[in-house]
Amino acid sequence: MMKRYIEICKPLWTLLPEGTIHEDERLCKHTYTQMGGAADLFITPQSYEETQTVLKFAHEHRVPVTLLGNGSNVIVKDGGIRGITLSLKKLNTITCTGVELVAQTGATIIEASRRARDAELTGLEFACGIPGTVGGAFYMNAGAYGGQIADVLESVLVLTEQGEFKTLSKEEFDFDYRKSVFSAKRYIALEGTFRLQKGDMAQIQAKMDELTIARETKQPLEYPSCGSVFKRPPGMFAGKLIQDSGLQGTRIGGAEVSKKHAGFIVNVDNATATEYMSLVRHVQQTVKDKFGVELETEVITIGEDIEEPVSD
Ligand SMILES: Cc1cc2nc3c(=O)[nH]c(=O)nc-3n(C[C@H](O)[C@H](O)[C@H](O)COP(=O)(O)OP(=O)(O)OC[C@H]3O[C@@H](n4cnc5c(N)ncnc54)[C@H](O)[C@@H]3O)c2cc1C
């Protein structure tokens, strides 16, 4: 029987304001794919200090902490998440001063790109259609259409796993393709400062419109998904390999390899995470058999499988 942490965490109720802790929260409400079981405890702090309190408590009592952004690059398994699932969505203010944009990491990166446009700052247009939070974008070094977070991020305030504040500068981010110091060291990013450039609002808007049309034309945005499921293999495109393997339209349960964009697996009919992941593995095996290429997932799988009932 998998250990649950609700009892151990009872003292947290006295340390955090009412409405911050949610017991047995269904995570399908918080993931872009609309899949996933329940979190023992889903905590939504409203300040950096409350976030620190949670982390210090968890560290002291050895309670696992899982951080969820907008859930647009994760598959939460059907058994849900044990311990604390932390959401920083209430920490979402964005301010612009001169050429700097400071965003709390619970804000969406789409909103950050719009706020940059409103302040006539160029550099974040590439992010105008990436459906994650600012924190998720740091973790993944999110990028699109030739731009990426690494190009514009200047400094980030983080909490370590032990609950200590720390400010990281550009040199410490270790950004690579869908990788960063945030993924390597499990830092919780709280707030980031972007350095942008003065631009022309009409030109910024025109660029955002162009990228939005490109996205809407190519991507199956009408269905829940987690975007591109697989990383680009060196010198190739995962979507092309999947398309050439004849996999588009293949279904397991309610999960389907998109007919519009082969790199996406969409939830067309109440798919479970188990069905979705079976289809991911089927795609990987088929592409390997056909082309000898191992597709690595870009999407991150978290949580537990459903426990089988124990028979006497
Ligand atoms: C339709 C669609 C289109 C997409 N297009 C793109 C695209 O063009 N380019 C691209 O790069 N991605 C794209 N994605 C994938 C996804 O939106 C990005 O990877 C995004 O950055 C994930 O952010 P999130 O907040 O949803 O993170 P989540 O999926 O919730 O989490 C991803 C990881 O980030 C970590 N994380 C979240 N917040 C923080 C934080 N504050 N501090 C530290 N770690 C944190 C989580 O713990 C987790 O490990 C797309 C997804 C969809 C559904």
Short mmCIF file of C-alpha atoms and ligand atoms in Angstrom, two decimals:
data_model
loop_
_atom_site.label_atom_id
_atom_site.label_comp_id
_atom_site.label_asym_id
_atom_site.label_seq_id
_atom_site.Cartn_x
_atom_site.Cartn_y
_atom_site.Cartn_z
CA MET A 1 0.00 0.00 0.00
CA MET A 2 1.49 3.33 -1.12
CA LYS A 3 2.17 5.73 1.75
CA ARG A 4 -0.15 8.72 1.94
CA TYR A 5 0.92 11.90 3.64
CA ILE A 6 -2.30 13.61 4.70
CA GLU A 7 -1.90 12.83 8.44
CA ILE A 8 1.79 13.82 8.60
CA CYS A 9 0.93 17.16 7.02
CA LYS A 10 -1.89 18.09 9.44
CA PRO A 11 0.25 20.77 11.21
CA LEU A 12 0.48 22.61 7.88
CA TRP A 13 -3.20 23.60 8.25
CA THR A 14 -2.26 25.82 11.19
CA LEU A 15 0.68 27.37 9.32
CA LEU A 16 -1.13 28.42 6.13
CA PRO A 17 -4.24 30.57 5.53
CA GLU A 18 -7.60 28.92 4.96
CA GLY A 19 -8.25 27.85 1.39
CA THR A 20 -4.57 27.17 0.66
CA ILE A 21 -4.58 23.39 1.19
CA HIS A 22 -6.86 21.09 -0.79
CA GLU A 23 -7.09 17.44 0.17
CA ASP A 24 -7.52 14.71 -2.48
CA GLU A 25 -7.59 17.27 -5.27
CA ARG A 26 -8.33 15.78 -8.70
CA LEU A 27 -5.40 16.74 -10.89
CA CYS A 28 -7.28 16.28 -14.17
CA LYS A 29 -8.61 19.78 -13.37
CA HIS A 30 -5.05 21.12 -13.40
CA THR A 31 -3.48 19.36 -16.38
CA TYR A 32 -3.72 20.41 -19.99
CA THR A 33 -4.43 16.82 -21.08
CA GLN A 34 -7.32 16.67 -18.56
CA MET A 35 -5.94 13.39 -17.20
CA GLY A 36 -4.46 12.22 -13.92
CA GLY A 37 -5.50 10.98 -10.47
CA ALA A 38 -5.72 12.94 -7.22
CA ALA A 39 -3.05 14.69 -5.16
CA ASP A 40 -2.91 13.82 -1.44
CA LEU A 41 -2.51 17.54 -0.81
CA PHE A 42 -2.69 20.32 -3.38
CA ILE A 43 -1.26 23.54 -1.96
CA THR A 44 -1.58 26.98 -3.52
CA PRO A 45 0.56 29.48 -1.56
CA GLN A 46 -0.10 33.19 -1.99
CA SER A 47 3.35 34.47 -1.03
CA TYR A 48 7.00 33.48 -1.21
CA GLU A 49 7.04 33.09 2.58
CA GLU A 50 4.12 30.63 2.49
CA THR A 51 5.92 28.68 -0.23
CA GLN A 52 9.02 28.61 1.96
CA THR A 53 6.95 27.37 4.92
CA VAL A 54 5.66 24.45 2.83
CA LEU A 55 9.13 23.51 1.59
CA LYS A 56 10.74 23.70 5.03
CA PHE A 57 7.95 21.59 6.52
CA ALA A 58 8.20 19.03 3.72
CA HIS A 59 11.98 18.84 4.06
CA GLU A 60 11.82 18.40 7.83
CA HIS A 61 9.11 15.72 7.66
CA ARG A 62 10.42 14.01 4.52
CA VAL A 63 7.25 14.63 2.55
CA PRO A 64 7.77 14.53 -1.24
CA VAL A 65 6.95 17.76 -3.09
CA THR A 66 5.87 17.86 -6.74
CA LEU A 67 5.62 21.21 -8.45
CA LEU A 68 2.94 21.68 -11.07
CA GLY A 69 2.85 24.66 -13.43
CA ASN A 70 0.03 24.81 -15.96
CA GLY A 71 0.33 21.05 -16.48
CA SER A 72 0.95 21.54 -20.21
CA ASN A 73 4.06 19.36 -20.37
CA VAL A 74 3.28 16.66 -17.83
CA ILE A 75 1.32 13.43 -17.75
CA VAL A 76 0.02 12.77 -14.25
CA LYS A 77 -0.56 9.04 -13.84
CA ASP A 78 -4.00 7.72 -12.90
CA GLY A 79 -3.00 6.87 -9.30
CA GLY A 80 -2.30 10.56 -8.64
CA ILE A 81 0.54 12.11 -6.63
CA ARG A 82 1.59 11.19 -3.10
CA GLY A 83 2.72 13.93 -0.75
CA ILE A 84 2.41 17.62 -1.57
CA THR A 85 1.60 18.95 -5.03
CA LEU A 86 2.52 22.61 -5.11
CA SER A 87 0.94 25.13 -7.47
CA LEU A 88 2.24 28.70 -7.66
CA LYS A 89 -0.63 29.92 -9.84
CA LYS A 90 -1.66 32.51 -7.24
CA LEU A 91 1.79 34.11 -7.58
CA ASN A 92 1.16 35.72 -10.93
CA THR A 93 2.02 39.43 -10.97
CA ILE A 94 3.96 40.91 -13.87
CA THR A 95 5.59 44.36 -13.91
CA CYS A 96 7.55 46.22 -16.58
CA THR A 97 10.14 48.91 -15.86
CA GLY A 98 12.27 50.27 -18.70
CA VAL A 99 13.41 47.24 -20.72
CA GLU A 100 12.95 44.83 -17.83
CA LEU A 101 9.93 42.61 -17.29
CA VAL A 102 9.63 40.92 -13.91
CA ALA A 103 7.19 38.01 -13.71
CA GLN A 104 6.16 35.78 -10.85
CA THR A 105 6.39 32.22 -12.05
CA GLY A 106 2.70 31.34 -11.60
CA ALA A 107 1.78 33.82 -14.34
CA THR A 108 1.37 32.34 -17.80
CA ILE A 109 4.16 32.94 -20.30
CA ILE A 110 1.43 33.99 -22.79
CA GLU A 111 0.38 36.78 -20.41
CA ALA A 112 4.06 37.78 -19.97
CA SER A 113 4.45 38.08 -23.74
CA ARG A 114 1.27 40.21 -23.94
CA ARG A 115 2.44 42.48 -21.14
CA ALA A 116 5.79 42.90 -22.93
CA ARG A 117 3.89 43.91 -26.09
CA ASP A 118 1.77 46.40 -24.14
CA ALA A 119 4.98 47.99 -22.81
CA GLU A 120 6.38 48.06 -26.37
CA LEU A 121 9.09 45.55 -25.49
CA THR A 122 10.27 43.02 -28.06
CA GLY A 123 11.84 39.60 -27.38
CA LEU A 124 8.98 37.52 -25.93
CA GLU A 125 6.85 37.23 -29.08
CA PHE A 126 7.97 33.60 -29.57
CA ALA A 127 6.17 32.68 -26.32
CA CYS A 128 2.78 34.12 -27.28
CA GLY A 129 1.25 30.66 -27.85
CA ILE A 130 3.10 28.44 -25.35
CA PRO A 131 0.42 27.41 -22.86
CA GLY A 132 2.61 27.05 -19.76
CA THR A 133 3.47 29.15 -16.73
CA VAL A 134 6.56 31.33 -16.55
CA GLY A 135 8.08 28.75 -14.12
CA GLY A 136 7.34 25.83 -16.44
CA ALA A 137 8.92 27.79 -19.29
CA PHE A 138 12.12 28.26 -17.25
CA TYR A 139 12.26 24.58 -16.31
CA MET A 140 11.83 23.43 -19.92
CA ASN A 141 13.75 26.32 -21.54
CA ALA A 142 10.57 26.62 -23.60
CA GLY A 143 11.01 27.83 -27.14
CA ALA A 144 9.26 28.22 -30.45
CA TYR A 145 9.83 29.66 -33.91
CA GLY A 146 13.51 30.47 -33.31
CA GLY A 147 13.15 32.01 -29.84
CA GLN A 148 13.74 30.48 -26.42
CA ILE A 149 13.73 31.48 -22.76
CA ALA A 150 17.55 31.29 -22.63
CA ASP A 151 17.76 34.31 -24.99
CA VAL A 152 15.89 36.74 -22.74
CA LEU A 153 16.11 35.62 -19.10
CA GLU A 154 18.43 37.62 -16.88
CA SER A 155 17.98 36.45 -13.26
CA VAL A 156 15.67 34.22 -11.22
CA LEU A 157 14.73 34.10 -7.55
CA VAL A 158 14.42 30.47 -6.44
CA LEU A 159 13.77 28.39 -3.36
CA THR A 160 15.98 25.36 -2.87
CA GLU A 161 14.47 22.01 -1.85
CA GLN A 162 15.50 22.84 1.72
CA GLY A 163 13.49 26.08 1.58
CA GLU A 164 16.36 28.59 1.22
CA PHE A 165 16.01 31.67 -1.05
CA LYS A 166 18.70 32.10 -3.69
CA THR A 167 19.09 34.41 -6.71
CA LEU A 168 20.52 32.83 -9.85
CA SER A 169 22.10 34.87 -12.61
CA LYS A 170 22.29 34.12 -16.32
CA GLU A 171 25.58 32.21 -16.03
CA GLU A 172 23.98 29.68 -13.67
CA PHE A 173 20.94 28.66 -15.75
CA ASP A 174 22.71 25.85 -17.71
CA PHE A 175 20.09 26.07 -20.44
CA ASP A 176 20.11 23.42 -23.14
CA TYR A 177 17.43 21.90 -25.39
CA ARG A 178 14.47 21.50 -22.96
CA LYS A 179 16.88 21.43 -19.99
CA SER A 180 17.97 23.87 -17.27
CA VAL A 181 19.41 24.21 -13.78
CA PHE A 182 15.77 24.17 -12.60
CA SER A 183 15.35 20.63 -13.87
CA ALA A 184 18.82 19.52 -12.74
CA LYS A 185 18.72 20.92 -9.19
CA ARG A 186 14.99 20.84 -8.48
CA TYR A 187 14.95 24.55 -7.68
CA ILE A 188 11.53 26.16 -7.35
CA ALA A 189 11.59 29.31 -9.44
CA LEU A 190 9.56 32.11 -7.85
CA GLU A 191 10.24 35.15 -10.00
CA GLY A 192 12.22 35.91 -13.13
CA THR A 193 13.61 39.09 -14.66
CA PHE A 194 13.63 39.27 -18.45
CA ARG A 195 15.79 41.76 -20.33
CA LEU A 196 13.98 42.81 -23.51
CA GLN A 197 14.45 45.56 -26.08
CA LYS A 198 12.41 48.59 -26.99
CA GLY A 199 10.26 47.81 -30.02
CA ASP A 200 7.30 48.98 -32.03
CA MET A 201 3.94 47.76 -30.76
CA ALA A 202 2.44 47.26 -34.23
CA GLN A 203 5.43 45.17 -35.33
CA ILE A 204 5.36 43.12 -32.13
CA GLN A 205 1.64 42.46 -32.61
CA ALA A 206 2.17 41.53 -36.27
CA LYS A 207 4.81 38.96 -35.25
CA MET A 208 2.50 37.52 -32.58
CA ASP A 209 -0.36 37.29 -35.10
CA GLU A 210 1.90 35.51 -37.60
CA LEU A 211 3.03 32.95 -34.99
CA THR A 212 -0.54 32.41 -33.77
CA ILE A 213 -1.74 31.67 -37.31
CA ALA A 214 1.19 29.26 -37.85
CA ARG A 215 0.30 27.45 -34.60
CA GLU A 216 -3.43 27.29 -35.27
CA THR A 217 -2.85 25.97 -38.78
CA LYS A 218 -0.50 23.16 -37.72
CA GLN A 219 -1.54 22.14 -34.21
CA PRO A 220 -4.67 20.27 -33.03
CA LEU A 221 -5.54 22.95 -30.47
CA GLU A 222 -9.16 21.83 -30.35
CA TYR A 223 -8.20 18.79 -28.22
CA PRO A 224 -6.47 18.48 -24.84
CA SER A 225 -2.81 17.48 -25.29
CA CYS A 226 0.64 18.17 -23.93
CA GLY A 227 2.04 19.60 -27.16
CA SER A 228 4.92 17.76 -28.81
CA VAL A 229 5.25 14.50 -26.94
CA PHE A 230 8.76 13.67 -28.16
CA LYS A 231 12.03 15.58 -28.38
CA ARG A 232 13.53 16.19 -31.81
CA PRO A 233 16.04 13.42 -32.53
CA PRO A 234 19.32 14.98 -33.81
CA GLY A 235 18.86 16.09 -37.45
CA MET A 236 15.30 14.74 -37.65
CA PHE A 237 11.72 15.60 -36.75
CA ALA A 238 9.77 13.29 -34.45
CA GLY A 239 6.48 14.23 -36.17
CA LYS A 240 7.81 13.24 -39.61
CA LEU A 241 9.05 9.85 -38.35
CA ILE A 242 5.66 9.19 -36.73
CA GLN A 243 3.81 10.29 -39.87
CA ASP A 244 6.01 8.11 -42.08
CA SER A 245 5.35 5.17 -39.76
CA GLY A 246 1.66 5.48 -40.65
CA LEU A 247 0.67 6.09 -37.05
CA GLN A 248 -1.61 9.12 -37.45
CA GLY A 249 -5.09 8.32 -36.24
CA THR A 250 -3.92 5.30 -34.18
CA ARG A 251 -5.93 5.10 -30.98
CA ILE A 252 -5.64 3.43 -27.60
CA GLY A 253 -8.78 4.08 -25.58
CA GLY A 254 -9.46 7.81 -25.75
CA ALA A 255 -5.89 8.76 -26.78
CA GLU A 256 -5.09 9.30 -30.45
CA VAL A 257 -2.02 10.18 -32.50
CA SER A 258 -3.22 13.46 -33.97
CA LYS A 259 -4.31 13.38 -37.59
CA LYS A 260 -3.34 17.06 -37.86
CA HIS A 261 0.16 16.97 -36.30
CA ALA A 262 1.80 13.57 -35.82
CA GLY A 263 4.00 14.85 -32.97
CA PHE A 264 0.92 15.41 -30.79
CA ILE A 265 -1.07 12.74 -28.94
CA VAL A 266 -4.51 14.13 -28.19
CA ASN A 267 -7.15 13.21 -25.66
CA VAL A 268 -10.14 12.78 -27.96
CA ASP A 269 -12.46 10.83 -25.65
CA ASN A 270 -11.80 10.88 -21.90
CA ALA A 271 -8.46 9.10 -22.17
CA THR A 272 -6.78 7.84 -19.04
CA ALA A 273 -3.08 8.46 -18.44
CA THR A 274 -2.57 4.68 -18.72
CA GLU A 275 -4.07 4.69 -22.23
CA TYR A 276 -2.08 7.78 -23.18
CA MET A 277 1.21 6.28 -22.02
CA SER A 278 0.45 2.96 -23.76
CA LEU A 279 0.06 4.91 -26.99
CA VAL A 280 3.34 6.78 -26.33
CA ARG A 281 5.14 3.43 -25.95
CA HIS A 282 3.43 2.02 -29.06
CA VAL A 283 4.63 5.01 -31.10
CA GLN A 284 8.19 4.65 -29.73
CA GLN A 285 8.28 0.92 -30.57
CA THR A 286 6.83 1.37 -34.05
CA VAL A 287 9.28 4.17 -34.97
CA LYS A 288 12.16 2.11 -33.59
CA ASP A 289 11.14 -0.96 -35.60
CA LYS A 290 10.71 1.06 -38.80
CA PHE A 291 13.58 3.55 -38.65
CA GLY A 292 15.84 2.37 -35.80
CA VAL A 293 15.33 5.72 -34.04
CA GLU A 294 14.65 5.87 -30.28
CA LEU A 295 12.19 8.68 -29.60
CA GLU A 296 12.78 10.29 -26.22
CA THR A 297 9.79 11.90 -24.52
CA GLU A 298 9.78 15.66 -24.00
CA VAL A 299 6.71 15.33 -21.80
CA ILE A 300 7.40 14.49 -18.16
CA THR A 301 5.50 11.64 -16.48
CA ILE A 302 4.78 12.06 -12.78
CA GLY A 303 2.75 10.32 -10.08
CA GLU A 304 1.76 6.74 -9.39
CA ASP A 305 -0.02 3.97 -11.26
CA ILE A 306 -3.35 2.87 -9.85
CA GLU A 307 -2.73 0.24 -7.18
CA GLU A 308 -4.18 -3.18 -7.93
CA PRO A 309 -6.45 -4.41 -5.11
CA VAL A 310 -4.65 -7.01 -2.99
CA SER A 311 -6.52 -10.35 -3.03
CA ASP A 312 -6.46 -12.61 0.09
C1 LIG B 1 -0.79 22.91 -27.36
C2 LIG B 1 0.59 22.98 -26.79
C3 LIG B 1 1.59 23.65 -27.46
C4 LIG B 1 2.88 23.73 -26.93
N1 LIG B 1 3.85 24.41 -27.62
C5 LIG B 1 5.10 24.49 -27.09
C6 LIG B 1 6.12 25.22 -27.78
O1 LIG B 1 5.91 25.79 -28.85
N2 LIG B 1 7.36 25.26 -27.21
C7 LIG B 1 7.64 24.65 -26.02
O2 LIG B 1 8.78 24.74 -25.54
N3 LIG B 1 6.69 23.94 -25.36
C8 LIG B 1 5.44 23.86 -25.85
N4 LIG B 1 4.47 23.17 -25.18
C9 LIG B 1 4.82 22.46 -23.94
C10 LIG B 1 4.62 23.28 -22.64
O3 LIG B 1 3.62 24.28 -22.81
C11 LIG B 1 5.92 23.92 -22.18
O4 LIG B 1 6.91 22.95 -21.92
C12 LIG B 1 5.71 24.76 -20.91
O5 LIG B 1 6.90 25.48 -20.66
C13 LIG B 1 5.38 23.93 -19.67
O6 LIG B 1 4.96 24.83 -18.66
P1 LIG B 1 3.90 24.39 -17.54
O7 LIG B 1 3.70 25.54 -16.61
O8 LIG B 1 2.69 23.84 -18.15
O9 LIG B 1 4.73 23.27 -16.79
P2 LIG B 1 4.21 21.85 -16.28
O10 LIG B 1 3.85 21.02 -17.44
O11 LIG B 1 3.19 22.02 -15.21
O12 LIG B 1 5.56 21.32 -15.65
C14 LIG B 1 6.69 21.03 -16.45
C15 LIG B 1 7.90 20.96 -15.51
O13 LIG B 1 8.20 22.29 -15.08
C16 LIG B 1 8.36 22.29 -13.67
N5 LIG B 1 7.98 23.60 -13.15
C17 LIG B 1 6.78 24.21 -13.27
N6 LIG B 1 6.82 25.41 -12.63
C18 LIG B 1 8.05 25.52 -12.10
C19 LIG B 1 8.71 26.51 -11.29
N7 LIG B 1 8.07 27.61 -10.87
N8 LIG B 1 10.00 26.28 -10.90
C20 LIG B 1 10.65 25.17 -11.28
N9 LIG B 1 10.09 24.18 -12.02
C21 LIG B 1 8.80 24.38 -12.43
C22 LIG B 1 7.42 21.18 -13.18
O14 LIG B 1 7.80 20.74 -11.88
C23 LIG B 1 7.62 20.13 -14.25
O15 LIG B 1 8.75 19.33 -13.95
C24 LIG B 1 3.18 23.08 -25.69
C25 LIG B 1 2.15 22.41 -25.01
C26 LIG B 1 0.87 22.37 -25.54
C27 LIG B 1 -0.21 21.67 -24.78
#
